[in-house]
Amino acid sequence: MLIQAILLGLVAMLGNAEYLFGTCLLSRPLIMGTLTGIVLGDIEAGVRIGATMELAFMGAFSIGASIPPEMISGTVLGTAFAITTGSGPETALAIGLPVASLVLLAKNFGMVFILPPFVHKADEWAKNDNMQGIAVVHYLAGFFGVNLIIGLCVGIGYYVGSPAVEAFLSIIPEWISKGLEITMGLLPAIGFGLLMKMIMNKANACFFILGFAMSVYFNLPGTGIAILGAILAIVLTQIKRSQTMQTAVAQGGYTDDDEDF
Amino acid sequence: MTTKTSKKLERKQLMSVFWRSFGLEWDWNYERQMNIGYCYCMLPVIKKLYDDPAEQEAAMKRHLEFFNTTPQLATLILGITAAMEEQNANDPNFDTQSINDVKVSLMGPLAGIGDSFIWGTLRIIATGVGLSLATQGNILGPILFFLIFNIPAQGLRYYLMGAGYKLGSGFLATLQKSGWMEMLTYGASVLGLTVIGGMTAQNVAINVPLAIGAGEEATTIGDICNTIMPGILPLLFTFGIYYLLKFKNVKTTTLLVVFILIGFAALSSASWDSLTDRPAAAQTQRKTYRDRNTEKQRRNTTMMKFNEQEKIDSVKGALALRPQIEEIVDGICENGYKNIVWLGIGGTWASAQQATVHMKEKTGIETWAENAAEYLTTGNKRIGEGSVVITSSVTGNTIEVVEAVKKAKEAGATVIGFIDAPEAALAKMVDHVISYKQNEQLKFFMTADRFMKNAGEFDDYDEMYAEFDQYLPQALVEVEKAAEPFAVEFAKKHWNDDIHYFVGAGNQWGATYSYAMCYWEEQLWIKTKSITSPEFFHGMFEIVTKETPVTVYVGEDRQRKLSERVVNFLPRICGNYTIIDTKDYELKGISEKYRGDISHLVMHAVNNRIDVHMEDETKHPMEIRRYYRALDY
């Protein structure tokens, strides 16, 4: 129990450490769920639940200065409790969503009270020409300001939360988890909506419909759609490119002719 | 100009910047975002280029300013600023302000293209591929997800480091001028949107299960919408969300809360199953969860379409017909008869064959099963004065049976009819009518047994039926309960079979034949072939291969040996066979010696559960007929 709690805390810290490892998506629910499954000895359930959480948190990614719900703790604790209580992804979501919001508070506490002093310390070291100092500040700031907080929240949450969660789950009416399963069907729309907001305009909206149609009419899986989409993108880019070049050549040619006379 | 030895960055420093850039977001803060990370990345450059502490300080301060962009592409700007620092170190007239200007002016556009390429396209492709495996619990899902994202993303990080340094501040401008930037953005958006469209279809689930019309004509709004275009509701819903996000600036947290409320509101107004209907493509993906859940429900709560009391009452009621049957049979025996003819067509003909086999075991009475339609065309000279014709019909208006009874009566036979509907014309034509729903096989066996008892060939009659009256109804219900997990698995494995072979013998043969034809073919529309256990080795087994689905019914009557022969042989040629052996089911209160006489009823109980789950898996309602009673023949 204690060992599992420590390991889960470390998993969460590893997830957050994606910011140390090139923002490599370690923190995504698909990975976190899997690692949680490995720690608790049920990899398959971890992968499955991680996949569901991934969809639910599809819209949770930091673009610019937006801070999404703390999905690492949400996923790890949600998945862990779903596995230990032998229940499904809807339980993971029922636990994960509130946990993600709660831990975001803790994370923000760190961002507001712990991190800024480090930032100012860095300024100070810069003034004193202390390169070593800046390097140390860099590592300590991320560790104490965010990483450790998440790890503690998850580790302690799992250790003290287990009995509480089991008690809570036993009184949770079935309609709540069923209602949440319906919600799970809707949630990915937020993520897709956010992505569309980012890249869609009137001219390229048709490609969204194309991908949709490929799925509903031809039952193509994700990989197939991606391959066809990539081919389409390459072909269209080439056409567009040759058009621009032709225009350029045509204009250039005209100027040359002009000079000859 | 003080021309000291010119300062030059080496590969060593650039590689160091590249590796350090992995931690750019490690201490992301509200105040200046990636500032410490950026400065940390630049330390090797600063250390190499500047010896003067004041210059080093100034450089460090420069790079502690606000910075934020797509982290995987930041090496481009790092490379550019490294080149600019190098220039600055060699040119005292260099305007250091321009370094921060370049940073500020580049990070916006780079984030624009980077966010849509890295987050909008690459991440989505990786997620799409990963999820398609991960939803099945496959560990390759997360692994592929990680690799598909990181190989291009980190490769780009590496490439842009060198490119940025080589090209200096002119790089982005060159890209923009040559039109490459525009192409890249365009191509990324085409790919990204196609994938997002596909994922929307697969993952957003919504249905309006509001019914229109009544009874069998009823359809739901969701179904109607799907006939316009599959998944049109999720499509419109996602567009709606897009509109709210883009043009109404609705917060995602608001949407989240609204979605949860919708979930509960929808649940209270509709049945659960219809709400989770998903577009075809998504069904396989998500099926696993639903399977798990429904399985759990099946095990923990009640069995689907199973009313225990109703079933007990049904068998009890059939057994209670015995005094009525005895009276009729005793009357006939008193007057004498020469033979017993079991007349029927379809399922009834099958029951007739079972009754014949059952009697053959024990009696010398001349008896056979007569197919109503065959009798009408070829006739049968043996049917006439002194013949007892026993038939059965649910509706009482099956055309062949009605005509055949007419013909038998004209020939002088006495007819006993088990007619479920007492008001039917057939009920008035027969000499003796017994009206009770279902349990045709039991009714036939009770009749046969009474004839045999009266012939002095069935001494155990009273003892056996005393046991049946007391224990059989409950015992059969217990069989259905015990068969439930098997039936769930069986249906899951075989609902999509192209063809299914059924083998049976003895008093189970008629049921094997009718089960294949009347349930799988007529009601489930799955191709079948049924064969008797002895005939299996005279043709059919040649077509059986490793994958061929074969089900063998093994009863406990005298022909059990024939079925056992098939059971022993099958494993040598087939990897997809199922044995249903009545011996596996406890029949509480029923003596060993009578089990063979009711094997077919036990098998029927097992098949009942298979039917329920086959119907559930295929989603093909068993009541529908394409042609029967729809087209004339």
PDB file of N, CA, C and O in Angstrom, chain A residues 105-153:
ATOM      1  N   LEU A 105      -5.639  23.417  -8.034  1.00  0.00           N
ATOM      2  CA  LEU A 105      -5.540  24.431  -6.979  1.00  0.00           C
ATOM      3  C   LEU A 105      -4.173  24.352  -6.302  1.00  0.00           C
ATOM      4  O   LEU A 105      -3.490  25.355  -6.109  1.00  0.00           O
ATOM      5  N   ALA A 106      -3.787  23.111  -5.963  1.00  0.00           N
ATOM      6  CA  ALA A 106      -2.491  22.915  -5.310  1.00  0.00           C
ATOM      7  C   ALA A 106      -1.354  23.354  -6.224  1.00  0.00           C
ATOM      8  O   ALA A 106      -0.390  24.000  -5.792  1.00  0.00           O
ATOM      9  N   LYS A 107      -1.503  23.007  -7.504  1.00  0.00           N
ATOM     10  CA  LYS A 107      -0.466  23.355  -8.463  1.00  0.00           C
ATOM     11  C   LYS A 107      -0.368  24.880  -8.575  1.00  0.00           C
ATOM     12  O   LYS A 107       0.722  25.450  -8.583  1.00  0.00           O
ATOM     13  N   ASN A 108      -1.527  25.526  -8.623  1.00  0.00           N
ATOM     14  CA  ASN A 108      -1.532  26.979  -8.711  1.00  0.00           C
ATOM     15  C   ASN A 108      -0.943  27.620  -7.460  1.00  0.00           C
ATOM     16  O   ASN A 108      -0.306  28.671  -7.524  1.00  0.00           O
ATOM     17  N   PHE A 109      -1.164  26.957  -6.319  1.00  0.00           N
ATOM     18  CA  PHE A 109      -0.550  27.446  -5.089  1.00  0.00           C
ATOM     19  C   PHE A 109       0.971  27.506  -5.266  1.00  0.00           C
ATOM     20  O   PHE A 109       1.619  28.497  -4.975  1.00  0.00           O
ATOM     21  N   GLY A 110       1.501  26.438  -5.809  1.00  0.00           N
ATOM     22  CA  GLY A 110       2.941  26.392  -6.069  1.00  0.00           C
ATOM     23  C   GLY A 110       3.356  27.453  -7.076  1.00  0.00           C
ATOM     24  O   GLY A 110       4.382  28.118  -6.920  1.00  0.00           O
ATOM     25  N   MET A 111       2.551  27.622  -8.104  1.00  0.00           N
ATOM     26  CA  MET A 111       2.899  28.576  -9.156  1.00  0.00           C
ATOM     27  C   MET A 111       2.852  30.011  -8.646  1.00  0.00           C
ATOM     28  O   MET A 111       3.564  30.883  -9.135  1.00  0.00           O
ATOM     29  N   VAL A 112       1.969  30.250  -7.665  1.00  0.00           N
ATOM     30  CA  VAL A 112       1.800  31.618  -7.171  1.00  0.00           C
ATOM     31  C   VAL A 112       2.749  31.918  -6.007  1.00  0.00           C
ATOM     32  O   VAL A 112       3.269  33.023  -5.887  1.00  0.00           O
ATOM     33  N   PHE A 113       2.974  30.933  -5.123  1.00  0.00           N
ATOM     34  CA  PHE A 113       3.751  31.229  -3.922  1.00  0.00           C
ATOM     35  C   PHE A 113       5.175  30.682  -3.929  1.00  0.00           C
ATOM     36  O   PHE A 113       6.053  31.223  -3.289  1.00  0.00           O
ATOM     37  N   ILE A 114       5.392  29.575  -4.631  1.00  0.00           N
ATOM     38  CA  ILE A 114       6.713  28.956  -4.545  1.00  0.00           C
ATOM     39  C   ILE A 114       7.607  29.331  -5.720  1.00  0.00           C
ATOM     40  O   ILE A 114       8.776  29.664  -5.554  1.00  0.00           O
ATOM     41  N   LEU A 115       7.009  29.328  -6.908  1.00  0.00           N
ATOM     42  CA  LEU A 115       7.806  29.552  -8.101  1.00  0.00           C
ATOM     43  C   LEU A 115       8.364  30.981  -8.225  1.00  0.00           C
ATOM     44  O   LEU A 115       9.548  31.157  -8.548  1.00  0.00           O
ATOM     45  N   PRO A 116       7.548  32.017  -7.991  1.00  0.00           N
ATOM     46  CA  PRO A 116       8.039  33.390  -8.196  1.00  0.00           C
ATOM     47  C   PRO A 116       9.330  33.725  -7.447  1.00  0.00           C
ATOM     48  O   PRO A 116      10.219  34.349  -8.040  1.00  0.00           O
ATOM     49  N   PRO A 117       9.491  33.314  -6.173  1.00  0.00           N
ATOM     50  CA  PRO A 117      10.773  33.611  -5.522  1.00  0.00           C
ATOM     51  C   PRO A 117      11.958  33.039  -6.297  1.00  0.00           C
ATOM     52  O   PRO A 117      13.022  33.678  -6.374  1.00  0.00           O
ATOM     53  N   PHE A 118      11.791  31.870  -6.877  1.00  0.00           N
ATOM     54  CA  PHE A 118      12.864  31.276  -7.673  1.00  0.00           C
ATOM     55  C   PHE A 118      13.170  32.159  -8.887  1.00  0.00           C
ATOM     56  O   PHE A 118      14.323  32.369  -9.255  1.00  0.00           O
ATOM     57  N   VAL A 119      12.084  32.653  -9.513  1.00  0.00           N
ATOM     58  CA  VAL A 119      12.261  33.501 -10.696  1.00  0.00           C
ATOM     59  C   VAL A 119      13.091  34.735 -10.325  1.00  0.00           C
ATOM     60  O   VAL A 119      14.023  35.128 -11.036  1.00  0.00           O
ATOM     61  N   HIS A 120      12.777  35.302  -9.175  1.00  0.00           N
ATOM     62  CA  HIS A 120      13.508  36.502  -8.767  1.00  0.00           C
ATOM     63  C   HIS A 120      14.929  36.182  -8.328  1.00  0.00           C
ATOM     64  O   HIS A 120      15.848  36.979  -8.476  1.00  0.00           O
ATOM     65  N   LYS A 121      15.088  34.975  -7.797  1.00  0.00           N
ATOM     66  CA  LYS A 121      16.430  34.532  -7.432  1.00  0.00           C
ATOM     67  C   LYS A 121      17.297  34.442  -8.698  1.00  0.00           C
ATOM     68  O   LYS A 121      18.477  34.822  -8.700  1.00  0.00           O
ATOM     69  N   ALA A 122      16.674  33.966  -9.785  1.00  0.00           N
ATOM     70  CA  ALA A 122      17.399  33.857 -11.057  1.00  0.00           C
ATOM     71  C   ALA A 122      17.869  35.239 -11.517  1.00  0.00           C
ATOM     72  O   ALA A 122      19.011  35.415 -11.964  1.00  0.00           O
ATOM     73  N   ASP A 123      16.978  36.226 -11.374  1.00  0.00           N
ATOM     74  CA  ASP A 123      17.359  37.607 -11.734  1.00  0.00           C
ATOM     75  C   ASP A 123      18.580  38.037 -10.927  1.00  0.00           C
ATOM     76  O   ASP A 123      19.507  38.660 -11.434  1.00  0.00           O
ATOM     77  N   GLU A 124      18.532  37.686  -9.642  1.00  0.00           N
ATOM     78  CA  GLU A 124      19.602  38.090  -8.745  1.00  0.00           C
ATOM     79  C   GLU A 124      20.928  37.455  -9.153  1.00  0.00           C
ATOM     80  O   GLU A 124      21.966  38.114  -9.214  1.00  0.00           O
ATOM     81  N   TRP A 125      20.867  36.162  -9.455  1.00  0.00           N
ATOM     82  CA  TRP A 125      22.098  35.467  -9.878  1.00  0.00           C
ATOM     83  C   TRP A 125      22.634  36.062 -11.176  1.00  0.00           C
ATOM     84  O   TRP A 125      23.843  36.164 -11.369  1.00  0.00           O
ATOM     85  N   ALA A 126      21.724  36.440 -12.071  1.00  0.00           N
ATOM     86  CA  ALA A 126      22.159  37.033 -13.340  1.00  0.00           C
ATOM     87  C   ALA A 126      22.951  38.299 -13.064  1.00  0.00           C
ATOM     88  O   ALA A 126      23.993  38.558 -13.667  1.00  0.00           O
ATOM     89  N   LYS A 127      22.434  39.081 -12.113  1.00  0.00           N
ATOM     90  CA  LYS A 127      23.102  40.334 -11.762  1.00  0.00           C
ATOM     91  C   LYS A 127      24.501  40.067 -11.206  1.00  0.00           C
ATOM     92  O   LYS A 127      25.430  40.826 -11.405  1.00  0.00           O
ATOM     93  N   ASN A 128      24.633  38.923 -10.488  1.00  0.00           N
ATOM     94  CA  ASN A 128      25.928  38.598  -9.878  1.00  0.00           C
ATOM     95  C   ASN A 128      26.799  37.723 -10.774  1.00  0.00           C
ATOM     96  O   ASN A 128      27.771  37.148 -10.302  1.00  0.00           O
ATOM     97  N   ASP A 129      26.361  37.592 -12.025  1.00  0.00           N
ATOM     98  CA  ASP A 129      27.115  36.769 -12.967  1.00  0.00           C
ATOM     99  C   ASP A 129      27.345  35.362 -12.438  1.00  0.00           C
ATOM    100  O   ASP A 129      28.432  34.826 -12.493  1.00  0.00           O
ATOM    101  N   ASN A 130      26.284  34.781 -11.877  1.00  0.00           N
ATOM    102  CA  ASN A 130      26.403  33.426 -11.334  1.00  0.00           C
ATOM    103  C   ASN A 130      25.667  32.425 -12.228  1.00  0.00           C
ATOM    104  O   ASN A 130      24.497  32.145 -12.038  1.00  0.00           O
ATOM    105  N   MET A 131      26.379  31.917 -13.218  1.00  0.00           N
ATOM    106  CA  MET A 131      25.751  30.976 -14.138  1.00  0.00           C
ATOM    107  C   MET A 131      25.330  29.697 -13.434  1.00  0.00           C
ATOM    108  O   MET A 131      24.254  29.164 -13.667  1.00  0.00           O
ATOM    109  N   GLN A 132      26.207  29.208 -12.578  1.00  0.00           N
ATOM    110  CA  GLN A 132      25.900  28.003 -11.820  1.00  0.00           C
ATOM    111  C   GLN A 132      24.580  28.183 -11.062  1.00  0.00           C
ATOM    112  O   GLN A 132      23.732  27.298 -11.026  1.00  0.00           O
ATOM    113  N   GLY A 133      24.440  29.387 -10.477  1.00  0.00           N
ATOM    114  CA  GLY A 133      23.232  29.691  -9.710  1.00  0.00           C
ATOM    115  C   GLY A 133      21.989  29.558 -10.556  1.00  0.00           C
ATOM    116  O   GLY A 133      20.986  28.980 -10.135  1.00  0.00           O
ATOM    117  N   ILE A 134      22.046  30.089 -11.760  1.00  0.00           N
ATOM    118  CA  ILE A 134      20.860  30.032 -12.628  1.00  0.00           C
ATOM    119  C   ILE A 134      20.514  28.589 -12.962  1.00  0.00           C
ATOM    120  O   ILE A 134      19.347  28.182 -12.921  1.00  0.00           O
ATOM    121  N   ALA A 135      21.566  27.800 -13.226  1.00  0.00           N
ATOM    122  CA  ALA A 135      21.308  26.390 -13.531  1.00  0.00           C
ATOM    123  C   ALA A 135      20.632  25.703 -12.355  1.00  0.00           C
ATOM    124  O   ALA A 135      19.645  24.974 -12.515  1.00  0.00           O
ATOM    125  N   VAL A 136      21.143  25.974 -11.145  1.00  0.00           N
ATOM    126  CA  VAL A 136      20.549  25.350  -9.960  1.00  0.00           C
ATOM    127  C   VAL A 136      19.109  25.819  -9.781  1.00  0.00           C
ATOM    128  O   VAL A 136      18.194  25.025  -9.536  1.00  0.00           O
ATOM    129  N   VAL A 137      18.888  27.122  -9.919  1.00  0.00           N
ATOM    130  CA  VAL A 137      17.535  27.673  -9.771  1.00  0.00           C
ATOM    131  C   VAL A 137      16.587  27.001 -10.759  1.00  0.00           C
ATOM    132  O   VAL A 137      15.462  26.607 -10.419  1.00  0.00           O
ATOM    133  N   HIS A 138      17.069  26.842 -11.989  1.00  0.00           N
ATOM    134  CA  HIS A 138      16.235  26.233 -13.025  1.00  0.00           C
ATOM    135  C   HIS A 138      15.717  24.877 -12.574  1.00  0.00           C
ATOM    136  O   HIS A 138      14.522  24.583 -12.668  1.00  0.00           O
ATOM    137  N   TYR A 139      16.631  24.033 -12.068  1.00  0.00           N
ATOM    138  CA  TYR A 139      16.190  22.690 -11.683  1.00  0.00           C
ATOM    139  C   TYR A 139      15.347  22.695 -10.416  1.00  0.00           C
ATOM    140  O   TYR A 139      14.343  22.001 -10.317  1.00  0.00           O
ATOM    141  N   LEU A 140      15.752  23.505  -9.435  1.00  0.00           N
ATOM    142  CA  LEU A 140      15.011  23.521  -8.175  1.00  0.00           C
ATOM    143  C   LEU A 140      13.616  24.106  -8.351  1.00  0.00           C
ATOM    144  O   LEU A 140      12.651  23.619  -7.767  1.00  0.00           O
ATOM    145  N   ALA A 141      13.513  25.164  -9.161  1.00  0.00           N
ATOM    146  CA  ALA A 141      12.228  25.844  -9.315  1.00  0.00           C
ATOM    147  C   ALA A 141      11.174  24.878  -9.822  1.00  0.00           C
ATOM    148  O   ALA A 141      10.084  24.754  -9.252  1.00  0.00           O
ATOM    149  N   GLY A 142      11.496  24.186 -10.896  1.00  0.00           N
ATOM    150  CA  GLY A 142      10.520  23.254 -11.458  1.00  0.00           C
ATOM    151  C   GLY A 142      10.198  22.128 -10.495  1.00  0.00           C
ATOM    152  O   GLY A 142       9.052  21.686 -10.390  1.00  0.00           O
ATOM    153  N   PHE A 143      11.234  21.681  -9.736  1.00  0.00           N
ATOM    154  CA  PHE A 143      11.022  20.558  -8.835  1.00  0.00           C
ATOM    155  C   PHE A 143      10.125  20.926  -7.661  1.00  0.00           C
ATOM    156  O   PHE A 143       9.129  20.271  -7.384  1.00  0.00           O
ATOM    157  N   PHE A 144      10.478  22.027  -6.999  1.00  0.00           N
ATOM    158  CA  PHE A 144       9.697  22.398  -5.807  1.00  0.00           C
ATOM    159  C   PHE A 144       8.413  23.137  -6.156  1.00  0.00           C
ATOM    160  O   PHE A 144       7.430  23.070  -5.446  1.00  0.00           O
ATOM    161  N   GLY A 145       8.464  23.882  -7.253  1.00  0.00           N
ATOM    162  CA  GLY A 145       7.303  24.710  -7.589  1.00  0.00           C
ATOM    163  C   GLY A 145       6.133  23.886  -8.088  1.00  0.00           C
ATOM    164  O   GLY A 145       4.974  24.223  -7.836  1.00  0.00           O
ATOM    165  N   VAL A 146       6.398  22.816  -8.810  1.00  0.00           N
ATOM    166  CA  VAL A 146       5.303  22.068  -9.422  1.00  0.00           C
ATOM    167  C   VAL A 146       5.437  20.562  -9.201  1.00  0.00           C
ATOM    168  O   VAL A 146       4.545  19.907  -8.652  1.00  0.00           O
ATOM    169  N   ASN A 147       6.597  20.024  -9.630  1.00  0.00           N
ATOM    170  CA  ASN A 147       6.759  18.582  -9.704  1.00  0.00           C
ATOM    171  C   ASN A 147       6.473  17.872  -8.394  1.00  0.00           C
ATOM    172  O   ASN A 147       5.668  16.941  -8.328  1.00  0.00           O
ATOM    173  N   LEU A 148       7.117  18.328  -7.318  1.00  0.00           N
ATOM    174  CA  LEU A 148       6.974  17.670  -6.031  1.00  0.00           C
ATOM    175  C   LEU A 148       5.534  17.757  -5.529  1.00  0.00           C
ATOM    176  O   LEU A 148       5.002  16.812  -4.942  1.00  0.00           O
ATOM    177  N   ILE A 149       4.912  18.923  -5.798  1.00  0.00           N
ATOM    178  CA  ILE A 149       3.532  19.121  -5.331  1.00  0.00           C
ATOM    179  C   ILE A 149       2.609  18.054  -5.930  1.00  0.00           C
ATOM    180  O   ILE A 149       1.820  17.422  -5.229  1.00  0.00           O
ATOM    181  N   ILE A 150       2.760  17.857  -7.229  1.00  0.00           N
ATOM    182  CA  ILE A 150       1.901  16.866  -7.890  1.00  0.00           C
ATOM    183  C   ILE A 150       2.189  15.467  -7.353  1.00  0.00           C
ATOM    184  O   ILE A 150       1.278  14.692  -7.050  1.00  0.00           O
ATOM    185  N   GLY A 151       3.481  15.168  -7.210  1.00  0.00           N
ATOM    186  CA  GLY A 151       3.846  13.850  -6.691  1.00  0.00           C
ATOM    187  C   GLY A 151       3.261  13.621  -5.304  1.00  0.00           C
ATOM    188  O   GLY A 151       2.704  12.555  -5.026  1.00  0.00           O
ATOM    189  N   LEU A 152       3.363  14.639  -4.432  1.00  0.00           N
ATOM    190  CA  LEU A 152       2.826  14.502  -3.077  1.00  0.00           C
ATOM    191  C   LEU A 152       1.315  14.344  -3.103  1.00  0.00           C
ATOM    192  O   LEU A 152       0.749  13.512  -2.398  1.00  0.00           O
ATOM    193  N   CYS A 153       0.662  15.173  -3.924  1.00  0.00           N
ATOM    194  CA  CYS A 153      -0.805  15.091  -3.999  1.00  0.00           C
ATOM    195  C   CYS A 153      -1.236  13.686  -4.376  1.00  0.00           C
ATOM    196  O   CYS A 153      -2.154  13.112  -3.783  1.00  0.00           O
TER     197      CYS A 153
END
